[in-house]
Amino acid sequence: MSIDGWRPAAETVTGRWSALERDWQSVIVGGMIVALVSALELQIPW
């Protein structure tokens, strides 16, 4: 089997890993915002 046969699988794995990293970064940023709002007792007008 040539290395070209592995290329699509490797791209799929790296693509999914990148998406997971973006998801975790979003969760961390959201958690930091919630913690900051709670710590400063900011009022959010809904």
Coordinates of N, CA and C in Angstrom, one line a residue:
M1 N 0.9 -1.2 0.0 CA 0.0 0.0 0.0 C 0.9 1.2 0.0
S2 N 0.5 2.2 -0.8 CA 1.3 3.4 -0.9 C 0.9 4.4 0.1
I3 N 1.7 5.4 0.4 CA 1.4 6.4 1.4 C 0.2 7.2 0.9
D4 N -0.1 7.3 -0.4 CA -1.2 8.1 -0.9 C -2.5 7.5 -0.4
G5 N -2.6 6.2 -0.1 CA -3.8 5.6 0.4 C -4.2 6.1 1.8
W6 N -3.2 6.6 2.5 CA -3.4 7.1 3.9 C -3.8 8.5 4.0
R7 N -3.5 9.2 2.9 CA -3.7 10.7 2.9 C -5.2 11.1 3.2
P8 N -6.2 10.5 2.6 CA -7.6 10.9 2.9 C -7.9 10.7 4.4
A9 N -7.5 9.5 4.9 CA -7.8 9.2 6.3 C -7.1 10.2 7.3
A10 N -5.8 10.6 6.9 CA -5.1 11.5 7.8 C -5.7 12.9 7.7
E11 N -6.2 13.3 6.6 CA -6.8 14.6 6.4 C -8.1 14.6 7.2
T12 N -8.9 13.5 7.2 CA -10.1 13.4 8.0 C -9.8 13.5 9.5
V13 N -8.8 12.8 10.0 CA -8.4 12.9 11.4 C -8.0 14.3 11.8
T14 N -7.1 14.9 11.0 CA -6.6 16.2 11.3 C -7.8 17.3 11.3
G15 N -8.7 17.1 10.3 CA -9.8 18.0 10.2 C -10.7 17.9 11.4
R16 N -11.0 16.7 11.9 CA -11.8 16.5 13.1 C -11.1 17.0 14.3
W17 N -9.8 16.8 14.4 CA -9.0 17.3 15.5 C -9.1 18.8 15.6
S18 N -9.0 19.5 14.5 CA -9.0 20.9 14.4 C -10.4 21.4 14.9
A19 N -11.5 20.7 14.4 CA -12.8 21.1 14.9 C -13.0 20.9 16.4
L20 N -12.4 19.9 16.9 CA -12.5 19.7 18.4 C -11.8 20.7 19.1
E21 N -10.6 21.1 18.6 CA -9.8 22.2 19.3 C -10.6 23.5 19.3
R22 N -11.3 23.8 18.1 CA -12.1 25.0 18.1 C -13.3 24.9 19.1
D23 N -13.9 23.8 19.2 CA -15.0 23.6 20.1 C -14.5 23.8 21.6
W24 N -13.4 23.2 21.9 CA -12.9 23.4 23.3 C -12.5 24.9 23.6
Q25 N -11.9 25.5 22.6 CA -11.5 26.9 22.7 C -12.8 27.8 23.0
S26 N -13.9 27.4 22.3 CA -15.1 28.2 22.5 C -15.7 27.9 23.9
V27 N -15.6 26.7 24.3 CA -16.1 26.4 25.7 C -15.3 27.1 26.7
I28 N -14.0 27.2 26.6 CA -13.1 27.9 27.5 C -13.4 29.4 27.5
V29 N -13.5 30.0 26.3 CA -13.8 31.4 26.2 C -15.2 31.7 26.9
G30 N -16.2 30.9 26.6 CA -17.5 31.1 27.2 C -17.4 31.0 28.7
G31 N -16.7 30.0 29.2 CA -16.6 29.8 30.6 C -15.9 31.0 31.3
M32 N -14.9 31.6 30.6 CA -14.2 32.8 31.1 C -15.1 34.0 31.2
I33 N -16.0 34.1 30.1 CA -16.9 35.2 30.1 C -17.9 35.1 31.2
V34 N -18.4 33.9 31.4 CA -19.4 33.7 32.5 C -18.7 33.9 33.9
A35 N -17.5 33.5 34.1 CA -16.8 33.7 35.3 C -16.6 35.2 35.6
L36 N -16.2 35.9 34.5 CA -15.9 37.3 34.7 C -17.2 38.1 35.0
V37 N -18.3 37.7 34.3 CA -19.6 38.4 34.6 C -20.0 38.1 36.0
S38 N -19.8 36.9 36.5 CA -20.2 36.5 37.8 C -19.3 37.2 38.9
A39 N -18.1 37.3 38.6 CA -17.1 37.9 39.6 C -17.4 39.4 39.7
L40 N -17.7 40.0 38.6 CA -17.9 41.5 38.6 C -19.4 41.8 38.9
E41 N -20.2 40.8 39.0 CA -21.6 41.0 39.2 C -22.3 42.0 38.3
L42 N -21.9 41.8 37.0 CA -22.5 42.6 35.9 C -23.9 42.2 35.7
Q43 N -24.7 43.2 35.4 CA -26.1 43.0 35.0 C -26.2 42.9 33.5
I44 N -26.8 41.8 33.0 CA -26.9 41.7 31.6 C -28.4 41.9 31.2
P45 N -28.7 42.9 30.5 CA -30.1 43.2 30.1 C -30.6 42.2 29.1
W46 N -31.5 41.4 29.4 CA -32.1 40.4 28.5 C -33.3 41.0 28.0

